Protein backbone atom coordinates (compact mmCIF):
# COMPACT_ATOMS: atom_id res chain seq x y z
CA UNK A 1 0.00 0.00 0.00
CA UNK A 2 2.76 2.39 1.06
CA UNK A 3 4.87 1.50 -2.00
CA UNK A 4 1.89 1.92 -4.32
CA UNK A 5 1.15 5.39 -2.92
CA UNK A 6 4.80 6.44 -3.29
CA UNK A 7 4.79 5.18 -6.86
CA UNK A 8 1.70 7.25 -7.70
CA UNK A 9 3.16 10.39 -6.13
CA UNK A 10 6.42 9.84 -8.02
CA UNK A 11 4.53 9.33 -11.31
CA UNK A 12 2.55 12.57 -10.87
CA UNK A 13 5.69 14.50 -9.98
CA UNK A 14 7.54 13.07 -12.99
CA UNK A 15 4.65 13.93 -15.33
CA UNK A 16 4.59 17.59 -14.24
CA UNK A 17 8.41 17.80 -14.38
CA UNK A 18 8.57 16.46 -17.95
CA UNK A 19 5.67 18.68 -19.01
CA UNK A 20 7.54 21.78 -17.85
CA UNK A 21 10.71 20.72 -19.65
CA UNK A 22 8.99 19.87 -22.94
CA UNK A 23 6.92 23.04 -22.93
CA UNK A 24 10.08 25.06 -22.37
CA UNK A 25 11.63 23.42 -25.44
CA UNK A 26 8.51 24.01 -27.49
CA UNK A 27 7.96 20.29 -28.03
CA UNK A 28 4.45 20.01 -26.70
CA UNK A 29 3.14 23.40 -27.72
CA UNK A 30 -0.30 24.72 -26.93
CA UNK A 31 -3.61 23.02 -27.53
CA UNK A 32 -4.68 23.22 -31.16
CA UNK A 33 -8.42 23.39 -30.41
CA UNK A 34 -9.92 26.83 -29.78
CA UNK A 35 -12.15 27.63 -26.81
CA UNK A 36 -15.76 28.28 -27.81
CA UNK A 37 -16.43 29.73 -24.36
CA UNK A 38 -13.68 32.34 -24.73
CA UNK A 39 -14.84 33.13 -28.26
CA UNK A 40 -18.33 33.89 -26.93
CA UNK A 41 -16.77 36.28 -24.41
CA UNK A 42 -15.30 38.28 -27.29
CA UNK A 43 -11.84 36.74 -27.31
CA UNK A 44 -10.19 35.61 -30.54
CA UNK A 45 -8.81 32.09 -30.21
CA UNK A 46 -9.40 30.73 -33.68
CA UNK A 47 -12.08 28.54 -35.19
CA UNK A 48 -12.88 25.80 -32.66
CA UNK A 49 -12.65 22.06 -33.22
CA UNK A 50 -10.54 22.20 -36.37
CA UNK A 51 -9.57 18.75 -37.62
CA UNK A 52 -5.96 17.85 -36.89
CA UNK A 53 -4.18 16.98 -40.16
CA UNK A 54 -0.75 15.49 -40.57
CA UNK A 55 0.65 14.95 -44.05
CA UNK A 56 1.24 11.24 -44.63
CA UNK A 57 4.19 10.00 -46.66
CA UNK A 58 2.83 8.29 -49.81
CA UNK A 59 3.95 4.79 -50.71
CA UNK A 60 7.39 4.53 -52.34
CA UNK A 61 8.28 8.12 -51.54
CA UNK A 62 10.98 9.50 -49.25
CA UNK A 63 11.07 12.75 -47.27
CA UNK A 64 13.79 15.11 -48.45
CA UNK A 65 14.66 17.44 -45.57
CA UNK A 66 15.10 21.15 -46.15
CA UNK A 67 18.66 22.33 -46.60
CA UNK A 68 21.17 24.52 -48.38
CA UNK A 69 23.61 23.33 -51.04
CA UNK A 70 25.82 24.53 -53.87
CA UNK A 71 23.94 24.08 -57.11
CA UNK A 72 25.91 23.98 -60.32
CA UNK A 73 29.10 22.71 -61.86
CA UNK A 74 30.75 19.88 -59.92
CA UNK A 75 33.54 19.08 -62.39
CA UNK A 76 34.98 20.21 -65.69
CA UNK A 77 32.45 21.64 -68.16
CA UNK A 78 33.53 19.45 -71.07
CA UNK A 79 30.64 20.70 -73.23
CA UNK A 80 31.69 24.33 -72.66
CA UNK A 81 28.03 25.17 -72.11
CA UNK A 82 28.65 27.60 -69.24
CA UNK A 83 25.06 26.90 -68.18
CA UNK A 84 25.64 25.53 -64.67
CA UNK A 85 27.43 28.23 -62.69
CA UNK A 86 27.71 27.60 -58.97
CA UNK A 87 25.14 29.22 -56.74
CA UNK A 88 24.15 28.57 -53.13
CA UNK A 89 20.51 27.52 -52.95
CA UNK A 90 18.08 26.78 -50.12
CA UNK A 91 15.44 24.11 -50.71
CA UNK A 92 12.30 23.58 -48.62
CA UNK A 93 11.25 20.11 -47.56
CA UNK A 94 9.42 17.87 -50.04
CA UNK A 95 8.57 14.24 -50.71
CA UNK A 96 10.05 12.48 -53.76
CA UNK A 97 9.45 9.17 -55.50
CA UNK A 98 12.02 6.64 -54.38
CA UNK A 99 12.01 5.13 -57.87
CA UNK A 100 11.46 6.33 -61.41
CA UNK A 101 7.83 5.84 -62.47
CA UNK A 102 7.60 2.25 -63.70
CA UNK A 103 5.66 0.76 -66.58
CA UNK A 104 3.16 -0.80 -64.20
CA UNK A 105 2.50 2.41 -62.25
CA UNK A 106 2.03 4.34 -65.46
CA UNK A 107 -0.22 1.53 -66.71
CA UNK A 108 -2.52 2.13 -63.73
CA UNK A 109 -2.95 5.68 -65.01
CA UNK A 110 -3.63 4.44 -68.55
CA UNK A 111 -6.20 1.90 -67.32
CA UNK A 112 -7.98 4.54 -65.22
CA UNK A 113 -8.29 6.71 -68.33
CA UNK A 114 -9.38 3.75 -70.45
CA UNK A 115 -12.12 2.74 -68.02
CA UNK A 116 -13.00 6.26 -66.90
CA UNK A 117 -12.74 5.14 -63.25
CA UNK A 118 -10.75 7.38 -60.91
CA UNK A 119 -12.14 6.36 -57.53
CA UNK A 120 -12.57 3.16 -55.55
CA UNK A 121 -15.18 4.50 -53.15
CA UNK A 122 -17.10 7.67 -52.42
CA UNK A 123 -14.82 10.55 -53.47
CA UNK A 124 -13.51 12.63 -50.58
CA UNK A 125 -12.71 15.64 -52.75
CA UNK A 126 -15.17 18.13 -54.19
CA UNK A 127 -13.03 18.67 -57.27
CA UNK A 128 -14.12 17.19 -60.58
CA UNK A 129 -11.97 14.37 -62.00
CA UNK A 130 -9.53 15.38 -64.73
CA UNK A 131 -10.46 14.64 -68.33
CA UNK A 132 -7.93 12.84 -70.51
CA UNK A 133 -7.97 11.36 -73.99
CA UNK A 134 -6.64 7.79 -74.08
CA UNK A 135 -4.54 8.44 -77.18
CA UNK A 136 -2.93 11.41 -75.44
CA UNK A 137 -1.70 9.43 -72.44
CA UNK A 138 -0.44 6.23 -74.09
CA UNK A 139 3.37 5.96 -74.22
CA UNK A 140 4.89 5.77 -77.67
CA UNK A 141 6.33 2.25 -77.95
CA UNK A 142 7.78 2.93 -81.40
CA UNK A 143 10.56 5.01 -79.83
CA UNK A 144 12.61 1.82 -79.47
CA UNK A 145 12.98 1.80 -83.24
CA UNK A 146 12.56 5.44 -84.24
CA UNK A 147 14.96 6.94 -81.69
CA UNK A 148 17.97 5.25 -83.26
CA UNK A 149 19.20 4.77 -86.81
CA UNK A 150 19.32 1.19 -88.12
CA UNK A 151 18.59 -0.37 -84.74
CA UNK A 152 16.72 -3.62 -84.14
CA UNK A 153 14.35 -2.43 -81.43
CA UNK A 154 11.33 -4.42 -82.56
CA UNK A 155 11.22 -6.81 -79.56
CA UNK A 156 11.22 -3.88 -77.12
CA UNK A 157 8.71 -2.00 -79.24
CA UNK A 158 6.36 -4.98 -78.99
CA UNK A 159 6.85 -6.03 -75.36
CA UNK A 160 8.44 -3.27 -73.26
CA UNK A 161 5.32 -1.48 -72.02
CA UNK A 162 2.74 -4.29 -72.16
CA UNK A 163 4.58 -7.42 -71.03
CA UNK A 164 4.73 -8.30 -67.28
CA UNK A 165 8.46 -8.99 -67.66
CA UNK A 166 9.00 -5.23 -67.86
CA UNK A 167 6.50 -4.12 -65.20
CA UNK A 168 9.23 -2.89 -62.86
CA UNK A 169 11.23 -1.10 -65.56
CA UNK A 170 10.98 2.68 -66.01
CA UNK A 171 8.34 3.94 -68.41
CA UNK A 172 9.73 5.63 -71.53
CA UNK A 173 8.17 7.09 -74.65
CA UNK A 174 6.41 9.73 -72.53
CA UNK A 175 6.66 13.45 -73.15
CA UNK A 176 6.95 16.24 -70.58
CA UNK A 177 3.27 16.95 -71.26
CA UNK A 178 2.31 13.34 -70.48
CA UNK A 179 4.31 13.47 -67.25
CA UNK A 180 2.17 16.48 -66.29
CA UNK A 181 -1.00 14.50 -67.04
CA UNK A 182 0.18 11.59 -64.89
CA UNK A 183 0.87 14.02 -62.02
CA UNK A 184 -2.60 15.53 -62.36
CA UNK A 185 -4.22 12.07 -62.31
CA UNK A 186 -2.16 10.94 -59.32
CA UNK A 187 -3.21 14.04 -57.39
CA UNK A 188 -6.91 13.32 -57.98
CA UNK A 189 -6.37 9.61 -57.30
CA UNK A 190 -4.93 10.42 -53.87
CA UNK A 191 -7.51 13.03 -52.91
CA UNK A 192 -10.54 11.09 -54.13
CA UNK A 193 -9.65 7.87 -52.34
CA UNK A 194 -8.13 8.90 -49.01
CA UNK A 195 -10.20 9.47 -45.84
CA UNK A 196 -9.26 13.06 -45.12
CA UNK A 197 -11.61 16.03 -45.49
CA UNK A 198 -8.66 18.13 -46.65
CA UNK A 199 -7.02 17.71 -50.03
CA UNK A 200 -3.47 16.43 -50.30
CA UNK A 201 -0.93 18.74 -52.01
CA UNK A 202 -0.61 18.08 -55.73
CA UNK A 203 1.90 15.70 -57.23
CA UNK A 204 4.19 17.35 -59.77
CA UNK A 205 7.55 17.12 -61.48
CA UNK A 206 10.45 18.31 -59.34
CA UNK A 207 11.98 21.67 -60.02
CA UNK A 208 15.49 21.54 -61.40
CA UNK A 209 16.90 22.75 -58.07
CA UNK A 210 14.91 20.14 -56.10
CA UNK A 211 16.13 17.42 -58.45
CA UNK A 212 19.80 18.38 -58.08
CA UNK A 213 19.51 18.77 -54.30
CA UNK A 214 17.90 15.32 -54.06
CA UNK A 215 20.44 13.77 -56.46
CA UNK A 216 23.35 14.89 -54.29
CA UNK A 217 21.89 12.82 -51.44
CA UNK A 218 22.75 15.20 -48.63
CA UNK A 219 26.25 16.03 -49.88
CA UNK A 220 26.96 19.73 -50.37
CA UNK A 221 29.04 19.17 -53.51
CA UNK A 222 28.87 15.78 -55.22
CA UNK A 223 29.88 14.86 -58.75
CA UNK A 224 27.58 11.82 -58.74
CA UNK A 225 24.70 10.76 -56.44
CA UNK A 226 27.07 8.38 -54.65
CA UNK A 227 29.67 11.14 -54.24
CA UNK A 228 32.49 10.32 -56.59
CA UNK A 229 34.80 10.93 -58.26
CA UNK A 230 34.78 7.34 -59.52
CA UNK A 231 32.15 5.39 -61.43
CA UNK A 232 32.98 2.07 -59.74
CA UNK A 233 32.81 0.95 -56.14
CA UNK A 234 35.59 -0.82 -54.23
CA UNK A 235 34.65 -4.15 -55.76
CA UNK A 236 34.99 -2.77 -59.27
CA UNK A 237 31.24 -2.70 -59.97
CA UNK A 238 29.73 0.19 -61.91
CA UNK A 239 27.41 2.35 -59.82
CA UNK A 240 24.81 3.16 -62.48
CA UNK A 241 23.28 2.03 -65.76
CA UNK A 242 24.93 4.02 -68.57
CA UNK A 243 27.30 3.67 -71.53
CA UNK A 244 30.71 3.12 -69.91
CA UNK A 245 32.68 2.83 -73.15
CA UNK A 246 32.40 3.15 -76.91
CA UNK A 247 29.69 0.69 -77.81
CA UNK A 248 29.96 -1.05 -74.44
CA UNK A 249 26.44 -0.93 -73.04
CA UNK A 250 26.40 -4.23 -71.17
CA UNK A 251 29.32 -3.69 -68.76
CA UNK A 252 26.99 -2.40 -66.03
CA UNK A 253 24.80 -5.50 -66.40
CA UNK A 254 22.07 -4.07 -68.65
CA UNK A 255 22.14 -3.37 -72.39
CA UNK A 256 19.05 -1.15 -72.17
CA UNK A 257 17.11 0.02 -69.11
CA UNK A 258 17.26 -1.71 -65.74
CA UNK A 259 14.56 -2.30 -63.10
CA UNK A 260 13.85 0.84 -61.10
CA UNK A 261 15.11 -0.64 -57.82
CA UNK A 262 18.58 -1.87 -58.83
CA UNK A 263 21.93 -0.20 -58.07
CA UNK A 264 22.56 1.30 -54.66
CA UNK A 265 20.44 4.28 -53.52
CA UNK A 266 22.01 7.60 -52.62
CA UNK A 267 22.10 9.21 -49.18
CA UNK A 268 18.41 10.14 -49.33
CA UNK A 269 17.37 6.59 -50.32
CA UNK A 270 16.66 7.50 -53.96
CA UNK A 271 17.40 4.99 -56.71
CA UNK A 272 18.82 5.70 -60.17
CA UNK A 273 19.13 9.46 -59.83
CA UNK A 274 21.89 9.02 -62.40
CA UNK A 275 21.58 6.63 -65.32
CA UNK A 276 18.85 4.17 -66.33
CA UNK A 277 16.56 6.87 -67.76
CA UNK A 278 17.08 10.61 -67.82
CA UNK A 279 14.27 12.50 -66.08
CA UNK A 280 12.00 15.37 -66.98
CA UNK A 281 11.90 18.23 -64.48
CA UNK A 282 9.49 21.14 -64.18
CA UNK A 283 11.69 24.00 -65.39
CA UNK A 284 11.87 25.52 -68.83
CA UNK A 285 15.40 25.54 -70.20
CA UNK A 286 17.60 28.60 -70.31
CA UNK A 287 21.41 28.62 -70.33
CA UNK A 288 21.31 31.61 -67.97
CA UNK A 289 18.51 30.49 -65.63
CA UNK A 290 20.84 30.43 -62.61
CA UNK A 291 21.32 34.19 -62.90
CA UNK A 292 17.59 34.81 -63.37
CA UNK A 293 16.13 32.78 -60.52
CA UNK A 294 16.00 33.43 -56.77
CA UNK A 295 18.21 31.55 -54.34
CA UNK A 296 15.27 30.16 -52.32
CA UNK A 297 13.28 27.36 -54.01
CA UNK A 298 14.16 28.59 -57.52
CA UNK A 299 12.11 27.61 -60.55
CA UNK A 300 12.53 28.99 -64.07
CA UNK A 301 9.11 29.18 -65.69
CA UNK A 302 8.64 30.50 -69.22
CA UNK A 303 5.35 29.45 -70.88
CA UNK A 304 6.72 30.43 -74.29
CA UNK A 305 9.77 28.17 -73.95
CA UNK A 306 9.04 24.67 -75.27
CA UNK A 307 12.41 23.33 -74.23
CA UNK A 308 12.27 21.62 -70.83
CA UNK A 309 15.18 20.60 -68.66
CA UNK A 310 16.22 16.93 -68.57
CA UNK A 311 18.51 15.66 -65.82
CA UNK A 312 20.44 12.58 -64.76
CA UNK A 313 21.62 10.85 -67.92
CA UNK A 314 20.41 7.49 -69.18
CA UNK A 315 21.36 3.97 -70.21
CA UNK A 316 22.63 5.24 -73.58
CA UNK A 317 24.66 8.23 -72.28
CA UNK A 318 28.32 8.59 -71.40
CA UNK A 319 29.40 9.38 -67.83
CA UNK A 320 29.38 13.17 -68.28
CA UNK A 321 25.58 13.17 -68.39
CA UNK A 322 25.43 11.25 -65.10
CA UNK A 323 26.96 14.16 -63.20
CA UNK A 324 24.57 15.90 -60.81
CA UNK A 325 25.34 19.28 -62.40
CA UNK A 326 24.98 18.40 -66.09
CA UNK A 327 22.04 20.18 -67.72
CA UNK A 328 20.38 19.13 -70.96
CA UNK A 329 16.98 19.73 -72.51
CA UNK A 330 14.38 18.30 -74.84
CA UNK A 331 11.23 19.76 -76.38
CA UNK A 332 8.17 19.19 -74.21
CA UNK A 333 6.26 17.11 -76.79
CA UNK A 334 9.17 14.82 -77.70
CA UNK A 335 9.08 11.14 -76.71
CA UNK A 336 12.24 9.06 -76.59
CA UNK A 337 13.50 5.67 -75.42
CA UNK A 338 15.74 7.17 -72.75
CA UNK A 339 13.66 9.80 -70.89
CA UNK A 340 11.29 9.00 -68.02
CA UNK A 341 10.34 10.86 -64.85
CA UNK A 342 9.54 10.76 -61.13
CA UNK A 343 7.19 12.96 -59.09
CA UNK A 344 7.42 15.04 -55.93
CA UNK A 345 4.98 16.53 -53.39
CA UNK A 346 5.43 19.78 -51.50
CA UNK A 347 5.60 19.29 -47.74
CA UNK A 348 3.01 21.34 -45.84
CA UNK A 349 4.98 23.33 -43.31
CA UNK A 350 7.89 24.12 -45.61
CA UNK A 351 9.05 27.24 -43.74
CA UNK A 352 9.85 25.43 -40.50
CA UNK A 353 12.76 23.32 -39.32
CA UNK A 354 10.53 20.60 -37.91
CA UNK A 355 11.52 16.96 -37.92
CA UNK A 356 8.26 15.35 -39.08
CA UNK A 357 9.04 11.83 -37.99
CA UNK A 358 9.20 12.56 -34.27
CA UNK A 359 7.81 16.11 -34.00
CA UNK A 360 10.97 17.49 -32.44
CA UNK A 361 12.43 20.86 -33.30
CA UNK A 362 16.02 20.92 -34.48
CA UNK A 363 18.48 22.92 -32.46
CA UNK A 364 19.12 26.32 -34.00
mmCIF file with all atom_site columns, N, CA and C in Angstrom, residues 185-218:
data_model
loop_
_atom_site.group_PDB
_atom_site.id
_atom_site.type_symbol
_atom_site.label_atom_id
_atom_site.label_alt_id
_atom_site.label_comp_id
_atom_site.label_asym_id
_atom_site.label_entity_id
_atom_site.label_seq_id
_atom_site.pdbx_PDB_ins_code
_atom_site.Cartn_x
_atom_site.Cartn_y
_atom_site.Cartn_z
_atom_site.occupancy
_atom_site.B_iso_or_equiv
_atom_site.pdbx_formal_charge
_atom_site.auth_seq_id
_atom_site.auth_comp_id
_atom_site.auth_asym_id
_atom_site.auth_atom_id
_atom_site.pdbx_PDB_model_num
ATOM 1   N N  . UNK A 1 185 ? -3.405  13.237 -62.662 1.00 0.00 ? 185 UNK A N  1
ATOM 2   C CA . UNK A 1 185 ? -4.221  12.074 -62.307 1.00 0.00 ? 185 UNK A CA 1
ATOM 3   C C  . UNK A 1 185 ? -3.859  11.558 -60.923 1.00 0.00 ? 185 UNK A C  1
ATOM 4   N N  . UNK A 1 186 ? -2.566  11.484 -60.617 1.00 0.00 ? 186 UNK A N  1
ATOM 5   C CA . UNK A 1 186 ? -2.163  10.936 -59.322 1.00 0.00 ? 186 UNK A CA 1
ATOM 6   C C  . UNK A 1 186 ? -2.659  11.820 -58.176 1.00 0.00 ? 186 UNK A C  1
ATOM 7   N N  . UNK A 1 187 ? -2.699  13.125 -58.401 1.00 0.00 ? 187 UNK A N  1
ATOM 8   C CA . UNK A 1 187 ? -3.212  14.040 -57.388 1.00 0.00 ? 187 UNK A CA 1
ATOM 9   C C  . UNK A 1 187 ? -4.684  13.754 -57.112 1.00 0.00 ? 187 UNK A C  1
ATOM 10  N N  . UNK A 1 188 ? -5.483  13.615 -58.176 1.00 0.00 ? 188 UNK A N  1
ATOM 11  C CA . UNK A 1 188 ? -6.906  13.320 -57.985 1.00 0.00 ? 188 UNK A CA 1
ATOM 12  C C  . UNK A 1 188 ? -7.090  11.926 -57.375 1.00 0.00 ? 188 UNK A C  1
ATOM 13  N N  . UNK A 1 189 ? -6.285  10.969 -57.817 1.00 0.00 ? 189 UNK A N  1
ATOM 14  C CA . UNK A 1 189 ? -6.370  9.605  -57.300 1.00 0.00 ? 189 UNK A CA 1
ATOM 15  C C  . UNK A 1 189 ? -6.153  9.583  -55.790 1.00 0.00 ? 189 UNK A C  1
ATOM 16  N N  . UNK A 1 190 ? -5.193  10.349 -55.305 1.00 0.00 ? 190 UNK A N  1
ATOM 17  C CA . UNK A 1 190 ? -4.926  10.419 -53.870 1.00 0.00 ? 190 UNK A CA 1
ATOM 18  C C  . UNK A 1 190 ? -6.077  11.095 -53.139 1.00 0.00 ? 190 UNK A C  1
ATOM 19  N N  . UNK A 1 191 ? -6.507  12.251 -53.621 1.00 0.00 ? 191 UNK A N  1
ATOM 20  C CA . UNK A 1 191 ? -7.508  13.033 -52.907 1.00 0.00 ? 191 UNK A CA 1
ATOM 21  C C  . UNK A 1 191 ? -8.900  12.401 -52.943 1.00 0.00 ? 191 UNK A C  1
ATOM 22  N N  . UNK A 1 192 ? -9.209  11.665 -54.007 1.00 0.00 ? 192 UNK A N  1
ATOM 23  C CA . UNK A 1 192 ? -10.536 11.086 -54.131 1.00 0.00 ? 192 UNK A CA 1
ATOM 24  C C  . UNK A 1 192 ? -10.686 9.786  -53.355 1.00 0.00 ? 192 UNK A C  1
ATOM 25  N N  . UNK A 1 193 ? -9.565  9.182  -52.963 1.00 0.00 ? 193 UNK A N  1
ATOM 26  C CA . UNK A 1 193 ? -9.647  7.869  -52.336 1.00 0.00 ? 193 UNK A CA 1
ATOM 27  C C  . UNK A 1 193 ? -9.133  7.823  -50.900 1.00 0.00 ? 193 UNK A C  1
ATOM 28  N N  . UNK A 1 194 ? -8.556  8.931  -50.403 1.00 0.00 ? 194 UNK A N  1
ATOM 29  C CA . UNK A 1 194 ? -8.132  8.903  -49.007 1.00 0.00 ? 194 UNK A CA 1
ATOM 30  C C  . UNK A 1 194 ? -9.320  9.228  -48.103 1.00 0.00 ? 194 UNK A C  1
ATOM 31  N N  . UNK A 1 195 ? -9.103  9.275  -46.799 1.00 0.00 ? 195 UNK A N  1
ATOM 32  C CA . UNK A 1 195 ? -10.195 9.465  -45.838 1.00 0.00 ? 195 UNK A CA 1
ATOM 33  C C  . UNK A 1 195 ? -10.225 10.868 -45.238 1.00 0.00 ? 195 UNK A C  1
ATOM 34  N N  . UNK A 1 196 ? -9.352  11.737 -45.705 1.00 0.00 ? 196 UNK A N  1
ATOM 35  C CA . UNK A 1 196 ? -9.261  13.063 -45.122 1.00 0.00 ? 196 UNK A CA 1
ATOM 36  C C  . UNK A 1 196 ? -10.255 14.023 -45.759 1.00 0.00 ? 196 UNK A C  1
ATOM 37  N N  . UNK A 1 197 ? -10.726 14.993 -44.964 1.00 0.00 ? 197 UNK A N  1
ATOM 38  C CA . UNK A 1 197 ? -11.610 16.031 -45.487 1.00 0.00 ? 197 UNK A CA 1
ATOM 39  C C  . UNK A 1 197 ? -10.820 17.142 -46.178 1.00 0.00 ? 197 UNK A C  1
ATOM 40  N N  . UNK A 1 198 ? -9.505  17.102 -46.046 1.00 0.00 ? 198 UNK A N  1
ATOM 41  C CA . UNK A 1 198 ? -8.658  18.126 -46.655 1.00 0.00 ? 198 UNK A CA 1
ATOM 42  C C  . UNK A 1 198 ? -7.851  17.507 -47.787 1.00 0.00 ? 198 UNK A C  1
ATOM 43  N N  . UNK A 1 199 ? -7.737  18.227 -48.882 1.00 0.00 ? 199 UNK A N  1
ATOM 44  C CA . UNK A 1 199 ? -7.018  17.709 -50.034 1.00 0.00 ? 199 UNK A CA 1
ATOM 45  C C  . UNK A 1 199 ? -5.520  17.648 -49.778 1.00 0.00 ? 199 UNK A C  1
ATOM 46  N N  . UNK A 1 200 ? -4.912  16.620 -50.349 1.00 0.00 ? 200 UNK A N  1
ATOM 47  C CA . UNK A 1 200 ? -3.470  16.431 -50.296 1.00 0.00 ? 200 UNK A CA 1
ATOM 48  C C  . UNK A 1 200 ? -2.817  17.384 -51.300 1.00 0.00 ? 200 UNK A C  1
ATOM 49  N N  . UNK A 1 201 ? -1.609  17.887 -51.029 1.00 0.00 ? 201 UNK A N  1
ATOM 50  C CA . UNK A 1 201 ? -0.926  18.738 -52.014 1.00 0.00 ? 201 UNK A CA 1
ATOM 51  C C  . UNK A 1 201 ? -0.740  17.988 -53.337 1.00 0.00 ? 201 UNK A C  1
ATOM 52  N N  . UNK A 1 202 ? -0.652  18.722 -54.417 1.00 0.00 ? 202 UNK A N  1
ATOM 53  C CA . UNK A 1 202 ? -0.611  18.083 -55.735 1.00 0.00 ? 202 UNK A CA 1
ATOM 54  C C  . UNK A 1 202 ? 0.747   17.429 -56.016 1.00 0.00 ? 202 UNK A C  1
ATOM 55  N N  . UNK A 1 203 ? 0.698   16.320 -56.708 1.00 0.00 ? 203 UNK A N  1
ATOM 56  C CA . UNK A 1 203 ? 1.900   15.700 -57.230 1.00 0.00 ? 203 UNK A CA 1
ATOM 57  C C  . UNK A 1 203 ? 2.352   16.500 -58.456 1.00 0.00 ? 203 UNK A C  1
ATOM 58  N N  . UNK A 1 204 ? 3.646   16.559 -58.667 1.00 0.00 ? 204 UNK A N  1
ATOM 59  C CA . UNK A 1 204 ? 4.188   17.354 -59.770 1.00 0.00 ? 204 UNK A CA 1
ATOM 60  C C  . UNK A 1 204 ? 5.589   16.870 -60.098 1.00 0.00 ? 204 UNK A C  1
ATOM 61  N N  . UNK A 1 205 ? 6.146   17.377 -61.194 1.00 0.00 ? 205 UNK A N  1
ATOM 62  C CA . UNK A 1 205 ? 7.547   17.124 -61.481 1.00 0.00 ? 205 UNK A CA 1
ATOM 63  C C  . UNK A 1 205 ? 8.406   17.965 -60.539 1.00 0.00 ? 205 UNK A C  1
ATOM 64  N N  . UNK A 1 206 ? 9.588   17.491 -60.180 1.00 0.00 ? 206 UNK A N  1
ATOM 65  C CA . UNK A 1 206 ? 10.455  18.306 -59.335 1.00 0.00 ? 206 UNK A CA 1
ATOM 66  C C  . UNK A 1 206 ? 10.997  19.500 -60.106 1.00 0.00 ? 206 UNK A C  1
ATOM 67  N N  . UNK A 1 207 ? 11.247  20.590 -59.387 1.00 0.00 ? 207 UNK A N  1
ATOM 68  C CA . UNK A 1 207 ? 11.981  21.674 -60.017 1.00 0.00 ? 207 UNK A CA 1
ATOM 69  C C  . UNK A 1 207 ? 13.417  21.210 -60.257 1.00 0.00 ? 207 UNK A C  1
ATOM 70  N N  . UNK A 1 208 ? 14.112  21.923 -61.110 1.00 0.00 ? 208 UNK A N  1
ATOM 71  C CA . UNK A 1 208 ? 15.490  21.541 -61.395 1.00 0.00 ? 208 UNK A CA 1
ATOM 72  C C  . UNK A 1 208 ? 16.346  21.603 -60.135 1.00 0.00 ? 208 UNK A C  1
ATOM 73  N N  . UNK A 1 209 ? 16.123  22.618 -59.302 1.00 0.00 ? 209 UNK A N  1
ATOM 74  C CA . UNK A 1 209 ? 16.895  22.750 -58.068 1.00 0.00 ? 209 UNK A CA 1
ATOM 75  C C  . UNK A 1 209 ? 16.567  21.623 -57.095 1.00 0.00 ? 209 UNK A C  1
ATOM 76  N N  . UNK A 1 210 ? 15.286  21.258 -56.961 1.00 0.00 ? 210 UNK A N  1
ATOM 77  C CA . UNK A 1 210 ? 14.905  20.143 -56.103 1.00 0.00 ? 210 UNK A CA 1
ATOM 78  C C  . UNK A 1 210 ? 15.553  18.857 -56.581 1.00 0.00 ? 210 UNK A C  1
ATOM 79  N N  . UNK A 1 211 ? 15.556  18.653 -57.899 1.00 0.00 ? 211 UNK A N  1
ATOM 80  C CA . UNK A 1 211 ? 16.134  17.419 -58.451 1.00 0.00 ? 211 UNK A CA 1
ATOM 81  C C  . UNK A 1 211 ? 17.616  17.334 -58.112 1.00 0.00 ? 211 UNK A C  1
ATOM 82  N N  . UNK A 1 212 ? 18.357  18.419 -58.333 1.00 0.00 ? 212 UNK A N  1
ATOM 83  C CA . UNK A 1 212 ? 19.801  18.376 -58.084 1.00 0.00 ? 212 UNK A CA 1
ATOM 84  C C  . UNK A 1 212 ? 20.105  18.212 -56.597 1.00 0.00 ? 212 UNK A C  1
ATOM 85  N N  . UNK A 1 213 ? 19.335  18.904 -55.748 1.00 0.00 ? 213 UNK A N  1
ATOM 86  C CA . UNK A 1 213 ? 19.513  18.769 -54.304 1.00 0.00 ? 213 UNK A CA 1
ATOM 87  C C  . UNK A 1 213 ? 19.273  17.320 -53.877 1.00 0.00 ? 213 UNK A C  1
ATOM 88  N N  . UNK A 1 214 ? 18.208  16.707 -54.408 1.00 0.00 ? 214 UNK A N  1
ATOM 89  C CA . UNK A 1 214 ? 17.900  15.317 -54.063 1.00 0.00 ? 214 UNK A CA 1
ATOM 90  C C  . UNK A 1 214 ? 18.957  14.368 -54.620 1.00 0.00 ? 214 UNK A C  1
ATOM 91  N N  . UNK A 1 215 ? 19.448  14.649 -55.836 1.00 0.00 ? 215 UNK A N  1
ATOM 92  C CA . UNK A 1 215 ? 20.437  13.774 -56.461 1.00 0.00 ? 215 UNK A CA 1
ATOM 93  C C  . UNK A 1 215 ? 21.733  13.732 -55.667 1.00 0.00 ? 215 UNK A C  1
ATOM 94  N N  . UNK A 1 216 ? 22.106  14.837 -55.053 1.00 0.00 ? 216 UNK A N  1
ATOM 95  C CA . UNK A 1 216 ? 23.354  14.885 -54.287 1.00 0.00 ? 216 UNK A CA 1
ATOM 96  C C  . UNK A 1 216 ? 23.260  14.076 -52.992 1.00 0.00 ? 216 UNK A C  1
ATOM 97  N N  . UNK A 1 217 ? 22.072  13.724 -52.569 1.00 0.00 ? 217 UNK A N  1
ATOM 98  C CA . UNK A 1 217 ? 21.891  12.816 -51.438 1.00 0.00 ? 217 UNK A CA 1
ATOM 99  C C  . UNK A 1 217 ? 22.384  13.335 -50.112 1.00 0.00 ? 217 UNK A C  1
ATOM 100 N N  . UNK A 1 218 ? 22.307  14.644 -49.899 1.00 0.00 ? 218 UNK A N  1
ATOM 101 C CA . UNK A 1 218 ? 22.747  15.202 -48.632 1.00 0.00 ? 218 UNK A CA 1
ATOM 102 C C  . UNK A 1 218 ? 24.173  15.714 -48.645 1.00 0.00 ? 218 UNK A C  1
#
